[in-house]
């Protein structure tokens, strides 16, 4: 009888621990989902602004590809690749001016960094 009581007690403790763990992980996943949505909106806005700037500069139908790497500490590294035939022909000074203009549009979040490739 005591043995059965002990087994039931251990099973109930395991069930409680499993439920608590699930609740904690659920909350973490919810917070991560909110953060991912927040950054997705910022990324979309940045891409639209970058395409608009490139259009204004005369680079019609310029391809803009942005890839993201999220590190364990939550920081994000973005690589922005620009595709246009005219960009290959730019001089050093013109490239720097274009990159400066793109940098001014970056969303200012302390954990994000941007790298550009023309």
Coordinates of N, CA and C in Angstrom, one line a residue, residues 3-96:
X3 N 3.9 1.5 -1.1 CA 4.6 1.5 -2.3 C 3.7 2.1 -3.4
X4 N 2.5 1.8 -3.5 CA 1.5 2.3 -4.4 C 1.3 3.8 -4.2
X5 N 1.3 4.2 -3.0 CA 1.2 5.7 -2.6 C 2.4 6.4 -3.1
X6 N 3.6 5.9 -2.9 CA 4.8 6.5 -3.4 C 4.9 6.6 -4.9
X7 N 4.4 5.6 -5.6 CA 4.5 5.6 -7.1 C 3.5 6.7 -7.6
X8 N 2.3 6.8 -7.0 CA 1.3 7.8 -7.4 C 1.8 9.2 -7.1
X9 N 2.5 9.3 -6.0 CA 3.0 10.6 -5.6 C 4.1 11.1 -6.6
X10 N 5.0 10.2 -7.0 CA 6.1 10.5 -7.9 C 5.4 10.8 -9.3
X11 N 4.4 10.1 -9.7 CA 3.8 10.4 -11.0 C 3.1 11.7 -11.0
X12 N 2.5 12.1 -9.9 CA 1.8 13.4 -9.8 C 2.9 14.5 -9.8
X13 N 4.0 14.3 -9.2 CA 5.0 15.3 -9.2 C 5.6 15.5 -10.6
X14 N 5.8 14.4 -11.3 CA 6.2 14.5 -12.7 C 5.2 15.2 -13.6
X15 N 3.9 15.0 -13.4 CA 2.9 15.6 -14.2 C 2.9 17.1 -13.9
X16 N 3.0 17.5 -12.6 CA 3.1 18.9 -12.3 C 4.3 19.6 -12.9
X17 N 5.5 18.9 -12.8 CA 6.7 19.5 -13.3 C 6.6 19.7 -14.8
X18 N 6.0 18.7 -15.5 CA 5.8 18.8 -17.0 C 4.9 20.0 -17.3
X19 N 3.8 20.2 -16.5 CA 2.9 21.3 -16.8 C 3.5 22.6 -16.6
X20 N 4.3 22.8 -15.5 CA 5.0 24.0 -15.3 C 6.0 24.3 -16.4
X21 N 6.7 23.3 -16.8 CA 7.7 23.5 -17.8 C 7.1 23.9 -19.1
X22 N 5.9 23.3 -19.5 CA 5.2 23.7 -20.7 C 4.7 25.1 -20.6
X23 N 4.3 25.6 -19.5 CA 3.8 26.9 -19.3 C 4.9 27.9 -19.5
X24 N 6.1 27.6 -18.9 CA 7.2 28.5 -19.1 C 7.7 28.6 -20.5
X25 N 7.8 27.4 -21.2 CA 8.2 27.4 -22.6 C 7.2 28.1 -23.5
X26 N 5.9 28.0 -23.2 CA 4.9 28.6 -23.9 C 5.0 30.1 -23.9
X27 N 5.3 30.6 -22.7 CA 5.5 32.1 -22.5 C 6.7 32.6 -23.3
X28 N 7.8 31.8 -23.2 CA 9.0 32.2 -23.9 C 8.8 32.2 -25.4
X29 N 8.1 31.2 -25.9 CA 7.7 31.1 -27.4 C 6.9 32.3 -27.8
X30 N 5.9 32.7 -26.9 CA 5.1 33.8 -27.2 C 5.9 35.1 -27.3
X31 N 6.8 35.3 -26.3 CA 7.6 36.5 -26.3 C 8.5 36.5 -27.6
X32 N 9.1 35.4 -27.9 CA 9.9 35.3 -29.1 C 9.1 35.6 -30.4
X33 N 7.9 35.1 -30.4 CA 7.0 35.4 -31.6 C 6.7 36.9 -31.7
X34 N 6.4 37.5 -30.6 CA 6.2 39.0 -30.6 C 7.4 39.7 -31.1
X35 N 8.6 39.3 -30.6 CA 9.8 40.0 -31.0 C 10.1 39.8 -32.5
X36 N 9.9 38.6 -33.0 CA 10.1 38.3 -34.4 C 9.1 39.1 -35.3
X37 N 7.9 39.2 -34.8 CA 6.9 40.0 -35.6 C 7.3 41.5 -35.6
X38 N 7.8 42.0 -34.5 CA 8.3 43.4 -34.4 C 9.4 43.6 -35.4
X39 N 10.4 42.7 -35.5 CA 11.5 42.9 -36.4 C 11.1 42.7 -37.8
X40 N 10.1 41.8 -38.1 CA 9.6 41.5 -39.4 C 9.0 42.8 -40.0
X41 N 8.3 43.6 -39.2 CA 7.7 44.8 -39.6 C 8.8 45.8 -40.0
X42 N 9.8 45.9 -39.1 CA 10.9 46.8 -39.3 C 11.7 46.5 -40.6
X43 N 11.9 45.2 -40.8 CA 12.6 44.7 -42.0 C 11.8 45.0 -43.3
X44 N 10.5 44.8 -43.3 CA 9.7 45.1 -44.4 C 9.7 46.6 -44.7
X45 N 9.6 47.5 -43.7 CA 9.7 48.9 -43.9 C 11.0 49.3 -44.5
X46 N 12.1 48.7 -43.9 CA 13.4 49.1 -44.4 C 13.6 48.7 -45.9
X47 N 13.1 47.5 -46.3 CA 13.2 47.1 -47.7 C 12.5 48.0 -48.6
X48 N 11.3 48.4 -48.2 CA 10.5 49.4 -49.0 C 11.2 50.7 -49.2
X49 N 11.8 51.2 -48.1 CA 12.5 52.5 -48.1 C 13.7 52.4 -49.0
X50 N 14.5 51.3 -48.9 CA 15.7 51.1 -49.7 C 15.3 51.0 -51.1
X51 N 14.3 50.3 -51.5 CA 13.9 50.2 -52.9 C 13.4 51.6 -53.4
X52 N 12.7 52.3 -52.6 CA 12.3 53.7 -53.0 C 13.5 54.6 -53.2
X53 N 14.5 54.5 -52.3 CA 15.7 55.3 -52.5 C 16.4 55.0 -53.8
X54 N 16.6 53.7 -54.0 CA 17.3 53.2 -55.2 C 16.5 53.6 -56.5
X55 N 15.2 53.6 -56.4 CA 14.4 54.0 -57.5 C 14.6 55.5 -57.8
X56 N 14.7 56.3 -56.7 CA 14.9 57.8 -56.9 C 16.3 58.1 -57.4
X57 N 17.3 57.2 -57.1 CA 18.7 57.4 -57.6 C 18.8 56.9 -59.0
X58 N 17.8 56.4 -59.6 CA 17.9 55.9 -61.0 C 18.2 54.5 -61.2
X59 N 18.1 53.7 -60.1 CA 18.3 52.2 -60.3 C 17.0 51.5 -60.3
X60 N 16.3 51.7 -61.4 CA 15.0 51.1 -61.6 C 15.1 49.6 -61.6
X61 N 14.1 48.9 -60.9 CA 14.0 47.5 -60.8 C 15.3 46.9 -60.2
X62 N 15.8 47.6 -59.2 CA 17.0 47.1 -58.5 C 16.6 46.0 -57.5
X63 N 17.3 44.9 -57.5 CA 17.0 43.9 -56.6 C 17.6 44.1 -55.3
X64 N 16.9 43.9 -54.2 CA 17.4 44.1 -52.9 C 17.1 42.8 -52.1
X65 N 18.1 42.2 -51.7 CA 18.0 40.9 -50.9 C 18.6 41.2 -49.5
X66 N 17.8 40.9 -48.5 CA 18.3 41.1 -47.1 C 18.2 39.7 -46.4
X67 N 19.3 39.3 -45.9 CA 19.3 38.1 -45.1 C 19.7 38.4 -43.6
X68 N 19.1 37.6 -42.7 CA 19.3 37.9 -41.3 C 19.9 36.7 -40.6
X69 N 20.8 36.9 -39.7 CA 21.3 35.9 -38.8 C 21.0 36.4 -37.4
X70 N 20.3 35.5 -36.7 CA 20.0 35.9 -35.3 C 20.9 35.0 -34.4
X71 N 21.7 35.7 -33.6 CA 22.7 35.1 -32.7 C 22.0 34.7 -31.4
X72 N 22.7 33.9 -30.6 CA 22.2 33.4 -29.4 C 21.8 34.5 -28.4
X73 N 22.6 35.5 -28.4 CA 22.3 36.6 -27.5 C 21.1 37.5 -27.9
X74 N 20.5 37.2 -29.1 CA 19.4 37.9 -29.6 C 19.7 39.0 -30.6
X75 N 21.0 39.3 -30.7 CA 21.4 40.3 -31.7 C 21.2 39.8 -33.1
X76 N 21.0 40.7 -34.0 CA 20.8 40.3 -35.4 C 21.8 41.0 -36.3
X77 N 22.2 40.2 -37.3 CA 23.2 40.7 -38.3 C 22.5 40.6 -39.7
X78 N 22.4 41.7 -40.3 CA 21.7 41.8 -41.6 C 22.8 42.0 -42.7
X79 N 22.6 41.2 -43.8 CA 23.4 41.4 -45.0 C 22.5 41.9 -46.1
X80 N 22.7 43.0 -46.7 CA 21.9 43.6 -47.7 C 22.6 43.5 -49.0
X81 N 22.1 42.8 -50.0 CA 22.7 42.6 -51.3 C 21.9 43.3 -52.3
X82 N 22.6 44.2 -53.1 CA 21.9 45.0 -54.1 C 22.3 44.5 -55.5
X83 N 21.3 44.3 -56.3 CA 21.5 43.7 -57.6 C 21.1 44.7 -58.7
X84 N 22.1 45.3 -59.4 CA 21.7 46.2 -60.5 C 23.0 46.4 -61.3
X85 N 22.9 46.3 -62.6 CA 24.0 46.4 -63.5 C 24.8 47.7 -63.4
X86 N 24.0 48.8 -63.1 CA 24.7 50.2 -63.0 C 25.5 50.2 -61.7
X87 N 25.2 49.5 -60.7 CA 25.9 49.5 -59.4 C 27.4 49.0 -59.6
X88 N 27.6 48.1 -60.5 CA 28.9 47.6 -60.8 C 29.8 48.6 -61.3
X89 N 29.3 49.6 -62.0 CA 30.1 50.6 -62.7 C 30.3 51.9 -61.8
X90 N 29.8 51.9 -60.6 CA 30.0 53.1 -59.8 C 31.4 53.2 -59.3
X91 N 31.8 54.5 -59.1 CA 33.2 54.8 -58.6 C 33.1 54.6 -57.1
X92 N 34.2 54.7 -56.4 CA 34.3 54.6 -55.0 C 33.5 55.6 -54.2
X93 N 33.6 56.9 -54.7 CA 32.9 57.9 -54.0 C 31.4 57.8 -54.2
X94 N 31.0 57.4 -55.3 CA 29.5 57.2 -55.6 C 29.0 56.1 -54.7
X95 N 29.8 55.0 -54.6 CA 29.4 53.8 -53.8 C 29.2 54.3 -52.3
X96 N 30.2 55.0 -51.8 CA 30.1 55.5 -50.5 C 28.9 56.4 -50.2

